[in-house]
Coordinates of C-alpha atoms and ligand atoms in Angstrom, one line a residue:
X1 CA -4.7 -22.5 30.1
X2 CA -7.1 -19.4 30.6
X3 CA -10.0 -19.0 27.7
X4 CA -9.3 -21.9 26.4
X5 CA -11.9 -24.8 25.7
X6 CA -10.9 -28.4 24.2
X7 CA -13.5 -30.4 21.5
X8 CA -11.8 -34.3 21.2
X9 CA -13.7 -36.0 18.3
X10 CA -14.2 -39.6 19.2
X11 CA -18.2 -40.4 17.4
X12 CA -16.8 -42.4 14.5
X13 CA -17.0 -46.2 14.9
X14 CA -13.3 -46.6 13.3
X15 CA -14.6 -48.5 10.1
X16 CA -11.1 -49.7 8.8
X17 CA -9.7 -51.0 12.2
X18 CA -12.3 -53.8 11.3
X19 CA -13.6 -54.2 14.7
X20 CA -16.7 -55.0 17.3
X21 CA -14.8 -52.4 19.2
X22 CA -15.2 -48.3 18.8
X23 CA -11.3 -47.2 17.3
X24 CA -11.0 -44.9 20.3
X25 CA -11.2 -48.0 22.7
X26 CA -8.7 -49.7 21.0
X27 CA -5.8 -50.0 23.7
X28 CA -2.3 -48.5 23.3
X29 CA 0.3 -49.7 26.1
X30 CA -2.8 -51.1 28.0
X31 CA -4.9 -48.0 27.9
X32 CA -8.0 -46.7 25.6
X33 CA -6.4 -44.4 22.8
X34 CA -9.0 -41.8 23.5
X35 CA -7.5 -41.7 27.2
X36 CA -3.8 -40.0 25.8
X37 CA -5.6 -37.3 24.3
X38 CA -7.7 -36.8 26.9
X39 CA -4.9 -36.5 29.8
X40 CA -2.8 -34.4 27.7
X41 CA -6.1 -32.0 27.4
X42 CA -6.8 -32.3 31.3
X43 CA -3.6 -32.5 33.0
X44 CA -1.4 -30.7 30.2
X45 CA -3.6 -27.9 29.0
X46 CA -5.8 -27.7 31.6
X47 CA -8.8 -26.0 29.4
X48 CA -11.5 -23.9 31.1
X49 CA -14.0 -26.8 29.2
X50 CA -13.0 -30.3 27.8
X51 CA -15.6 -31.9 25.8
X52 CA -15.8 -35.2 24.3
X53 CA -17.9 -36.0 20.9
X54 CA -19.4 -39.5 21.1
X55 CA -21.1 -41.5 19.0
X56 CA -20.4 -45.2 18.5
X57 CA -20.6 -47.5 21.7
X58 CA -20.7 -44.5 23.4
X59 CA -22.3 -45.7 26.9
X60 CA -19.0 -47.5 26.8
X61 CA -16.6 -44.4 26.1
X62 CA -18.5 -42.9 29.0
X63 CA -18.2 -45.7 31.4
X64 CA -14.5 -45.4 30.5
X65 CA -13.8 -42.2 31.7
X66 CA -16.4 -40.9 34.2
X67 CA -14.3 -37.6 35.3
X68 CA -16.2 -34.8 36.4
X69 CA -14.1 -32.6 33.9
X70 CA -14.9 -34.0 30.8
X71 CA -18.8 -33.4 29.4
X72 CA -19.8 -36.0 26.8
X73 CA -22.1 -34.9 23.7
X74 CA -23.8 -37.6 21.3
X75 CA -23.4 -36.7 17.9
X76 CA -26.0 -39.4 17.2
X77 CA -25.0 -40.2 13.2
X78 CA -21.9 -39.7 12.0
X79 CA -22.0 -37.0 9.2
X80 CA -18.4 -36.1 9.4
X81 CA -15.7 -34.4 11.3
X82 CA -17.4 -30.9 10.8
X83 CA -20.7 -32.2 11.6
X84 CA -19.5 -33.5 15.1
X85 CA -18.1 -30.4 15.6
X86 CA -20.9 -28.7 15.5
X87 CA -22.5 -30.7 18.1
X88 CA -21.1 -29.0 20.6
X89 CA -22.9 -25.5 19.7
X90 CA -25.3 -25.6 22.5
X91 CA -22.0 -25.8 24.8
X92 CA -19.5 -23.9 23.4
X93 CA -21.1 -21.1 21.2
X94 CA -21.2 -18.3 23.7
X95 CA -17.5 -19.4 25.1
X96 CA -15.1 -16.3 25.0
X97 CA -11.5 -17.8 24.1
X98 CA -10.0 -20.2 22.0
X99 CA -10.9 -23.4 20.7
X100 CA -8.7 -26.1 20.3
X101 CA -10.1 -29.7 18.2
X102 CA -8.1 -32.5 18.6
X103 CA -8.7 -36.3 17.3
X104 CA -9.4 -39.4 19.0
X105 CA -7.2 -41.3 17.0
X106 CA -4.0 -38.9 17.3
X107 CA -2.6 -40.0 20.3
X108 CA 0.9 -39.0 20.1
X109 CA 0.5 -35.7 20.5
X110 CA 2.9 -33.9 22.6
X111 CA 1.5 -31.0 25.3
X112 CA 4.2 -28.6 23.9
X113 CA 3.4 -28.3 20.0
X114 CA -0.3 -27.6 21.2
X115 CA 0.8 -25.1 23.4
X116 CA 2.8 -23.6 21.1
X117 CA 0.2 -23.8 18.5
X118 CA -2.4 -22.0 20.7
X119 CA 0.4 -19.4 21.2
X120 CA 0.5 -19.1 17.1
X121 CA -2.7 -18.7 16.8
X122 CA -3.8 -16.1 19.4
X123 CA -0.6 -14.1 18.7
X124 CA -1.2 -13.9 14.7
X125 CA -5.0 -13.2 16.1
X126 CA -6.1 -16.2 13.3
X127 CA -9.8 -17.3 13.2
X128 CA -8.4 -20.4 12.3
X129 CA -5.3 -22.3 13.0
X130 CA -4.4 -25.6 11.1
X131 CA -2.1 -28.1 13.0
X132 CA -0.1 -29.6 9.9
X133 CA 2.8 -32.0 9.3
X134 CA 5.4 -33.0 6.5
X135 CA 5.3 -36.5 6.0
X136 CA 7.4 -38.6 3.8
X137 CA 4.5 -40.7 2.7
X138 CA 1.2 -38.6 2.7
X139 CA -0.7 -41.5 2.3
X140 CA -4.6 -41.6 3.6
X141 CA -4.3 -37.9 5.5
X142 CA -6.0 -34.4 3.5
X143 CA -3.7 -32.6 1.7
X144 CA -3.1 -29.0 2.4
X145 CA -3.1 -27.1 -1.0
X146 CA -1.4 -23.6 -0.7
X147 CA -1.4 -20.9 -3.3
X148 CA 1.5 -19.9 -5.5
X149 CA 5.0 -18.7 -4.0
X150 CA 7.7 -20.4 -1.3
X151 CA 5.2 -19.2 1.7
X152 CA 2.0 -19.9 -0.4
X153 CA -1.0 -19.3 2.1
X154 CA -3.1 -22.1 3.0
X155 CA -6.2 -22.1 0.5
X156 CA -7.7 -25.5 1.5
X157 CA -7.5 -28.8 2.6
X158 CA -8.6 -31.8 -0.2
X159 CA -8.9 -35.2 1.0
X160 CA -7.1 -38.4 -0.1
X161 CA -10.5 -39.3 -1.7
X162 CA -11.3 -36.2 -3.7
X163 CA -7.5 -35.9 -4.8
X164 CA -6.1 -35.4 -7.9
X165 CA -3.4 -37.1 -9.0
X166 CA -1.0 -33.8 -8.5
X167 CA -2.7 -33.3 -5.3
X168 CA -1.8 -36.7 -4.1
X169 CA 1.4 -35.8 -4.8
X170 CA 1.6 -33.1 -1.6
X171 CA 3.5 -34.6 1.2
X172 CA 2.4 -31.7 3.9
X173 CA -0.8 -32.9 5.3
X174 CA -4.0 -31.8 7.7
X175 CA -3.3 -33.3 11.4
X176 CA -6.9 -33.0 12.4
X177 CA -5.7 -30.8 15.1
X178 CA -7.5 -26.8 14.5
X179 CA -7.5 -23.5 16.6
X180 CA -10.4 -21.7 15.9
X181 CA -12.1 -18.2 17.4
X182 CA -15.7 -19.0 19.2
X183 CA -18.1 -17.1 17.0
X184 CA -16.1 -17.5 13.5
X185 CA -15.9 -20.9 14.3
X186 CA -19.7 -22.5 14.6
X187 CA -21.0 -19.7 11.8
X188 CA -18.0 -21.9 9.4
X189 CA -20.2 -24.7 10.6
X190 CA -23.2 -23.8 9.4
X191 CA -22.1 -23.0 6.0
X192 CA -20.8 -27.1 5.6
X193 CA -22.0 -28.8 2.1
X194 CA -21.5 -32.3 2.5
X195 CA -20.4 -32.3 -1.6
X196 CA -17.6 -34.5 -1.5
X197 CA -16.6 -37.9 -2.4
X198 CA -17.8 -39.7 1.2
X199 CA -20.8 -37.2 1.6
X200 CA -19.4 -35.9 4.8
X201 CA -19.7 -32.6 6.5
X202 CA -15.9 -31.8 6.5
X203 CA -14.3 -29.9 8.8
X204 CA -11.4 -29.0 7.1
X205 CA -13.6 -27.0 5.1
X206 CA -13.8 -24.1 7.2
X207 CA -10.8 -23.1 5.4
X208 CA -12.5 -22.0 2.5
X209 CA -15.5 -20.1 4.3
X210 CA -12.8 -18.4 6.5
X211 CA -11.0 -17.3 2.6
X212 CA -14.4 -16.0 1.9
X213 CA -15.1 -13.8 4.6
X214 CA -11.6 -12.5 4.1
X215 CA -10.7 -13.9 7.8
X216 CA -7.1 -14.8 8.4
X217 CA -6.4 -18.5 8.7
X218 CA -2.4 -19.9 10.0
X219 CA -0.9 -22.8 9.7
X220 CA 1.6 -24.2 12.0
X221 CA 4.0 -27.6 11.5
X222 CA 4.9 -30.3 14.0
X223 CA 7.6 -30.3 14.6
X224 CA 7.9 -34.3 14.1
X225 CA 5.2 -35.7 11.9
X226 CA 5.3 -38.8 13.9
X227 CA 3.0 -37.2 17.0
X228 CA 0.7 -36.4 14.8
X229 CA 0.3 -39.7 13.1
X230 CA -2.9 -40.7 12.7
X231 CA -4.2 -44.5 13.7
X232 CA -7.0 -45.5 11.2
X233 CA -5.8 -49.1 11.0
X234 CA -5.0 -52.1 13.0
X235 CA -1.7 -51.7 10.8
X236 CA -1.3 -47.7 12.6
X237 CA -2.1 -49.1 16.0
X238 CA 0.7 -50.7 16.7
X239 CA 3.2 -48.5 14.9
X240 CA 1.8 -46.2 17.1
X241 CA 2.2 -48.5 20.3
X242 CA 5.7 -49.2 19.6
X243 CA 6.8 -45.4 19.1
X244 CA 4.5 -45.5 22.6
X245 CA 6.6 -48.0 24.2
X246 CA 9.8 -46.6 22.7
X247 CA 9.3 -43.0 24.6
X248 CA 8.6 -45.4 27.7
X249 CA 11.7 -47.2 27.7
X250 CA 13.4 -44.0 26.8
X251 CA 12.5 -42.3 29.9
X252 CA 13.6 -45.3 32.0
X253 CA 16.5 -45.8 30.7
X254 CA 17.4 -42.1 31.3
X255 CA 16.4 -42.8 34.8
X256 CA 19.1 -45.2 35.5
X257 CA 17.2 -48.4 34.8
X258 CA 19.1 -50.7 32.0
X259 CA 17.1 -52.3 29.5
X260 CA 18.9 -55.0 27.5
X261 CA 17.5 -55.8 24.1
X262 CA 14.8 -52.8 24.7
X263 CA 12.7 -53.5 21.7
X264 CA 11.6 -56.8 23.2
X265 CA 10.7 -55.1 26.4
X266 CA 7.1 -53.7 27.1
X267 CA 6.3 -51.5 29.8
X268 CA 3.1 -49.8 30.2
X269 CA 3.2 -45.8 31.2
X270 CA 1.7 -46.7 34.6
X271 CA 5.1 -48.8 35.7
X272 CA 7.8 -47.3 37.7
X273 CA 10.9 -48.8 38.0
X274 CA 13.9 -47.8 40.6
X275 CA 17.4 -46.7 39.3
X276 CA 20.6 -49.6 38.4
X277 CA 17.1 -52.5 37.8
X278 CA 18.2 -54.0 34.7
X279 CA 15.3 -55.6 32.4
X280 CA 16.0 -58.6 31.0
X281 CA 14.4 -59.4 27.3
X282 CA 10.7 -60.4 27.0
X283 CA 9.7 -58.7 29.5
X284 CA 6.5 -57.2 29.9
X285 CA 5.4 -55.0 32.8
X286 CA 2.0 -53.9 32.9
X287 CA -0.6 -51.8 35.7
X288 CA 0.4 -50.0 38.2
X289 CA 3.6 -51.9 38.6
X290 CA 6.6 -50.5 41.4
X291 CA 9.8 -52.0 41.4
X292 CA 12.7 -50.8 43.5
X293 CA 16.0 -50.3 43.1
X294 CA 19.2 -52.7 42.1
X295 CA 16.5 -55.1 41.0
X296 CA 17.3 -57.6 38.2
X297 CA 13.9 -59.0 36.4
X298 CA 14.3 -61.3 33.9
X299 CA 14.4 -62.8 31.0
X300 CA 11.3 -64.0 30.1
X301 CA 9.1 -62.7 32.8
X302 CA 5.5 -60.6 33.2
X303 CA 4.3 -58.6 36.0
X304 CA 1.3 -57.2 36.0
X305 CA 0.4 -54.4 39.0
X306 CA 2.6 -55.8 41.7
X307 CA 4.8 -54.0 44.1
X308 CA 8.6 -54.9 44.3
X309 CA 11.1 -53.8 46.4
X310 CA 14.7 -53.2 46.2
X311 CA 17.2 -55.8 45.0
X312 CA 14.8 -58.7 43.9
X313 CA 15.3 -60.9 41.2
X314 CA 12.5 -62.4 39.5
X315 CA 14.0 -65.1 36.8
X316 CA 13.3 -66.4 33.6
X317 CA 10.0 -67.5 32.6
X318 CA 7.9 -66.1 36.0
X319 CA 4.4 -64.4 36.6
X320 CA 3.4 -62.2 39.1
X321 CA 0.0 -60.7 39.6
X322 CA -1.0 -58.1 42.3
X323 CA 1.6 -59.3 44.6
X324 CA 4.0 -57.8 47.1
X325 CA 7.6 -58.7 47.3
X326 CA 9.8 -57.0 50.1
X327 CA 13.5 -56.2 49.6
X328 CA 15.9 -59.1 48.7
X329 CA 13.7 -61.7 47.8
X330 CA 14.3 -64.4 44.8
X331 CA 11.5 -65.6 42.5
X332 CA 11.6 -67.9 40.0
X333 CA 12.3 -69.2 37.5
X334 CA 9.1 -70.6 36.3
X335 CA 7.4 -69.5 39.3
X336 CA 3.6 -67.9 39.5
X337 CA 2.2 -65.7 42.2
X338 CA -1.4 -65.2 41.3
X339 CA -3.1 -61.9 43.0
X340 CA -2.6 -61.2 47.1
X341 CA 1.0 -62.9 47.1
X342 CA 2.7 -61.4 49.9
X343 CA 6.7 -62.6 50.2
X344 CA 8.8 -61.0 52.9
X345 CA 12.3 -59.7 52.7
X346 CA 14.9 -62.4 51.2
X347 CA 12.1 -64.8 50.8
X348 CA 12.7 -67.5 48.1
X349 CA 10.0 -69.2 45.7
X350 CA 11.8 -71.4 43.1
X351 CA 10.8 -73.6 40.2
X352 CA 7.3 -74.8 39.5
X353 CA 6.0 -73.3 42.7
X354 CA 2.5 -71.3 42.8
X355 CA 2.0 -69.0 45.4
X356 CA -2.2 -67.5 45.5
X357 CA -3.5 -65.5 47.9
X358 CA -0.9 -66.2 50.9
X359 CA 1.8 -64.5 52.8
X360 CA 5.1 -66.0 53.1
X361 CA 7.2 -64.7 55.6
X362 CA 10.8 -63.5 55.9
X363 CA 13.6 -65.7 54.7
X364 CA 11.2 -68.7 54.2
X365 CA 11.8 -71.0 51.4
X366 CA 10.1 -72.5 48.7
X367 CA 12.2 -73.8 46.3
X368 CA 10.4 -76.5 43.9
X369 CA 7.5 -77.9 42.6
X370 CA 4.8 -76.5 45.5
X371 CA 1.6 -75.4 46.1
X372 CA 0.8 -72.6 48.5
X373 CA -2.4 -71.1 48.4
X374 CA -4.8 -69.1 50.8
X375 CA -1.9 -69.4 53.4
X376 CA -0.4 -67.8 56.0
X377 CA 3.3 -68.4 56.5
X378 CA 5.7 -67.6 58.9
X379 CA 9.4 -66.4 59.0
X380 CA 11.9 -69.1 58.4
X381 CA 9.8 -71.9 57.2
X382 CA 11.0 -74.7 54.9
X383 CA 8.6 -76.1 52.4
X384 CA 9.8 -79.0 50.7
X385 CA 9.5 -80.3 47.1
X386 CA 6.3 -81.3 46.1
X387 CA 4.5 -79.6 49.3
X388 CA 0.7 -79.3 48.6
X389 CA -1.8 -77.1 50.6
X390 CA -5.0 -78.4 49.7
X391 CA -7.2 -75.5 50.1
X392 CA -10.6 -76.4 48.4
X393 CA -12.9 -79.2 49.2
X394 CA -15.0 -78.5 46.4
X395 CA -17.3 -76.2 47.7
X396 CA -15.2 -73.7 49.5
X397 CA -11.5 -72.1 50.0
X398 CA -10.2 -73.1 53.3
X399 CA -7.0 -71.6 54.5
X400 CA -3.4 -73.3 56.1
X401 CA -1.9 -71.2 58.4
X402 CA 2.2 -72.3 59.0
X403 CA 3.9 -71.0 61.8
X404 CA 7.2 -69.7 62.3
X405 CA 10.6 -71.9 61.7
X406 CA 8.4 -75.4 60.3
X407 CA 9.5 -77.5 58.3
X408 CA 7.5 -79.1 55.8
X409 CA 8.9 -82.3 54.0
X410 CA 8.7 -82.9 50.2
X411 CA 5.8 -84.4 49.1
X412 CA 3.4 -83.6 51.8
X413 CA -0.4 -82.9 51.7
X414 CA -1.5 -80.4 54.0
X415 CA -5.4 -80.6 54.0
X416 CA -7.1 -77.4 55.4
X417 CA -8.1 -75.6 57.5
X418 CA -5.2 -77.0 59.1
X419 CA -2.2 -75.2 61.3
X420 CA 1.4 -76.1 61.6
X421 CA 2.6 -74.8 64.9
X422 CA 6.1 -73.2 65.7
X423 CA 9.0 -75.2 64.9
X424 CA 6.7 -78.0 64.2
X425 CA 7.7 -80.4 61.1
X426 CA 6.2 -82.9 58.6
X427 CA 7.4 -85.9 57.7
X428 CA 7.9 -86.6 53.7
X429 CA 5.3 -87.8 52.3
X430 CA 2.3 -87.1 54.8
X431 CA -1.1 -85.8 54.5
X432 CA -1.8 -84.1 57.2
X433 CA -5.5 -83.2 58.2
X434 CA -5.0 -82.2 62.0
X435 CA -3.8 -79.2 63.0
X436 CA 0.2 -80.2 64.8
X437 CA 1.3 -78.6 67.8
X438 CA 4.4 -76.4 68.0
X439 CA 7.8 -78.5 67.7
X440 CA 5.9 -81.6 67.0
X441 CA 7.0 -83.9 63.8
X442 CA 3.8 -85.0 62.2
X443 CA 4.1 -88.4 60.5
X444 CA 1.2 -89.6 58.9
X445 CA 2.2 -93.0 56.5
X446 CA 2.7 -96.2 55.7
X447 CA 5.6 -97.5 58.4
X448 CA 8.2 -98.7 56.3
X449 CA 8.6 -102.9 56.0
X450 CA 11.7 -104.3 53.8
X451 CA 11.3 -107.7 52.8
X452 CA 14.2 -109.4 53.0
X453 CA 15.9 -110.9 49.9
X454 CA 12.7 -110.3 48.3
X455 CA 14.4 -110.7 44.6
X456 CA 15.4 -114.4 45.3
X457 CA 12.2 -115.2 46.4
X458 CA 10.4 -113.8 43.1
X459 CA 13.3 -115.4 41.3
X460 CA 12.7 -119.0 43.1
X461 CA 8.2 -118.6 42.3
X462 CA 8.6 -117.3 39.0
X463 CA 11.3 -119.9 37.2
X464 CA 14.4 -118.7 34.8
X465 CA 13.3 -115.6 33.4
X466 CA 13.7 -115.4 29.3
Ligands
UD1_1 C1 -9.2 -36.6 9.1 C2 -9.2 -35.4 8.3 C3 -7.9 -35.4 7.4 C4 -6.7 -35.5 8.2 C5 -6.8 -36.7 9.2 C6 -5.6 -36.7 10.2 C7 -11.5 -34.7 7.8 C8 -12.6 -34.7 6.8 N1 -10.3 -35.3 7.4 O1 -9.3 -37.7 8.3 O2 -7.9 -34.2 6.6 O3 -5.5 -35.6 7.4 O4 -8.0 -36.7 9.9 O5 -5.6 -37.8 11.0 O6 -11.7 -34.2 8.9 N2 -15.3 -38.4 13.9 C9 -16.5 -38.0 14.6 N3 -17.6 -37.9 13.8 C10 -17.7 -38.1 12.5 C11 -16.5 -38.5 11.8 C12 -15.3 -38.6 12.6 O7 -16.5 -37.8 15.8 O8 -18.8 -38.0 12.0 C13 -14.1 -38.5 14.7 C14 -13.5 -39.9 14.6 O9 -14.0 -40.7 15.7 C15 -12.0 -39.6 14.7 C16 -11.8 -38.2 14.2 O10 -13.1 -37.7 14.1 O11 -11.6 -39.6 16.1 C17 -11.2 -38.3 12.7 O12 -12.0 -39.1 11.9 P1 -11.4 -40.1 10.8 O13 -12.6 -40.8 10.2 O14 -10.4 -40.8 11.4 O15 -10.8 -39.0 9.8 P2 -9.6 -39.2 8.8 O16 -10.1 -40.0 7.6 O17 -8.5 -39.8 9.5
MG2 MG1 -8.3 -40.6 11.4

């Protein structure tokens, strides 16, 4: 948006979340609050200027979000909205355009009521614009007191704490979110008395200096009160995150992805999921997470920034981190593939089997109780109940490589570094420590000897039992 430069308040420390951690940081849906506000200003708006007042843990908020776009000014104590405001004179006093605050803590904000908003504003040619909301239960926001009659001009905003009963009373309230005109706006500034109940520079207050100077200040209403919701507490946070999740699950289920029992489903905003996938309950999908189409993931299952393709079905109780799974395959249930888990198309890991760090090829099968770690396997391959690789000698990761078509029996050890070779197999219960050439059975155990009529002998040595 031409002439248009974006202030996002973010200094204070967030005293009522009760926390070692700055509010803005808190995450919603697995990302820093400040960060919704902050795309919707970059990407949405697209401002000539976006800058960011920080204050508390700020080396932090910075680390956070080093983009180029954004230019970060301390407001070194925290004197009140108006006062961090005013922070950014050295960078936005001479700007020619419109002003837009928003709050770190209002992340629910949608693009379109700012942009109508700014459209309110600079069409009613306001010095100031107030971003306000009707709520059922005005509870904790500033009330906006408007003078006598149905369309009653905005006079000021009073806040919960310097109330009056009757002013308590006022269910349309102050978003935090302003328009103001460049010059109007920093000389309001200057004129701040911190006389109030928390000894704050408010910024609300420019209301009254704008009355003064006879300057015409607007008001325009969300349209839902809910985007403008305001999280002070731990309480507000996740209301927030669910209405967060909701609009997630919304989306995807307008995509063509079915979501049983959605409310028990979380999916972060970074997800994507293909059309006709249905989501099982409990399931949370978090990161940069792909999945293709026709999958079915499910119940019970987490999958945190993995890539899945088309027609996979990950069941009940699995984990899957940073993995890639090709079309067709079956996980699960109660499977885990920690990070760089690569299974091919129609691949099958089953029950109790961990997967780290290894590729499994095409159509190979892992169905129970198995350990496959640093390992490369081929297409084809069998791995058998209770199959170990044993990967670490203490001191370092050594890897297995298993070649096309093997077959591993249950209950094997395979020690690395080690390789299997083509069509090679292992007998059931051997540990195997050399590598075995292709089509070779590896046998490595006890031979087998069965005493005869063992149990008469014991009987005889031992006397009548009892
Ligand atoms: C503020 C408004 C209130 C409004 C509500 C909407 C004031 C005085 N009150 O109250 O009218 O209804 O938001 O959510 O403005 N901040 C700074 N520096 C400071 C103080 C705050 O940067 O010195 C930042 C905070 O980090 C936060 C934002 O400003 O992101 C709002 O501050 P907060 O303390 O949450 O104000 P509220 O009490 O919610
Ligand atoms: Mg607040």
């Amino acid at each position: 948006m031409e002439n248009l430069a974006v202030i996002i308040l973010a200094a204070g420390k967030g005293k009522r979340m009760r926390s070692g951690l700055v509010k803005v940081l808190h995450p919603l849906l697995g990302r820093p609050m400040l960060s919704f506000p902050l795309e919707i200003a970059l990407e949405g708006l697209q401002p000539e200027k976006t800058v960011v007042v920080i204050g508390h843990q700020a080396e932090q908020i910075r680390a956070c979000f080093p983009d180029p776009r954004i230019t970060f000014v301390e407001q070194k104590e925290q004197l009140g909205t108006g006062h961090a405001v005013s922070m950014t004179a050295p960078l936005l006093e001479d700007f020619k355009g419109t002003i837009l605050i928003l709050s770190g803590d209002t992340p629910l904000i949608h693009v379109q009521t700012l942009t109508e908003m700014v459209k309110h504003h600079r069409d009613a040619k306001a010095a100031l614009t107030l971003l306000t909301a009707l709520r059922e239960d005005p509870t904790g926001y500033g009330r906006v007191i408007r003078g006598k009659g149905a369309a009653g001009k905005v006079q000021k905003v009073v806040e919960e704490k310097d109330a009056t009963p009757r002013e308590r009373g006022i269910t349309e309230v102050n978003t935090g979110i302003y328009c103001a005109q460049t010059p109007f706006l920093f000389q309001a500034l200057g004129a701040l008395r911190a006389d109030n109940a928390q000894k704050e520079y408010y910024l609300p207050d420019i209301i009254e200096s704008a009355l003064r100077k006879k300057k015409k200040v607007e008001t325009f209403t969300a349209p839902d009160p809910v985007e403008v919701m305001g999280i002070n507490t731990r309480a507000e946070l996740v209301q927030a995150e669910g209405i967060m999740a909701e609009r997630v699950r919304r989306h995807w289920m307008t995509e063509g992805v079915t979501i049983q029992d959605p409310g028990s489903v979380y999916i972060e905003p970074s997800c994507r999921i293909g059309r006709d996938t249905v989501i099982y309950p409990n399931c949370y999908l978090r990161g940069e997470t792909v999945i293709g189409e026709g999958c079915r993931i499910g119940p019970q299952v987490e999958i945190v920034g993995s890539r899945i393709g088309n027609r996979v079905q990950i069941r009940f109780c699995t984990m899957i981190t940073e993995s890639l799974i090709a079309d067709d395959a079956i996980v699960g249930p109660f499977s885990h593939l920690r990070p760089q888990s690569q299974l091919g198309k129609g691949a099958k890991i089953g029950n109790f089997v961990e997967v780290k760090k290894s590729r499994i090829g095409p159509g190979t099968k892992a169905n129970h109780l198995a350990y496959i770690g640093d390992s490369e396997v081929g297409a084809g391959v069998n791995i058998g109940a209770g199959a170990i690789t044993c990967n670490y000698d203490g001191f370092h990761k050594h890897r297995t490589i298993i070649e096309d078509g093997v077959f591993v029996g249950s209950n094997t050890a395979l020690v690395a570094p080690i390789k299997l070779g083509k069509g090679s197999s292992v007998a059931a219960g051997s540990t195997v420590t050399k590598d075995v050439p292709p089509y070779a059975l590896a046998v490595s155990r006890a031979r087998q000897k069965s005493i005869k009529k063992w149990a008469m002998k014991k009987a005889k040595s031992k006397g009548p039992q009892g």
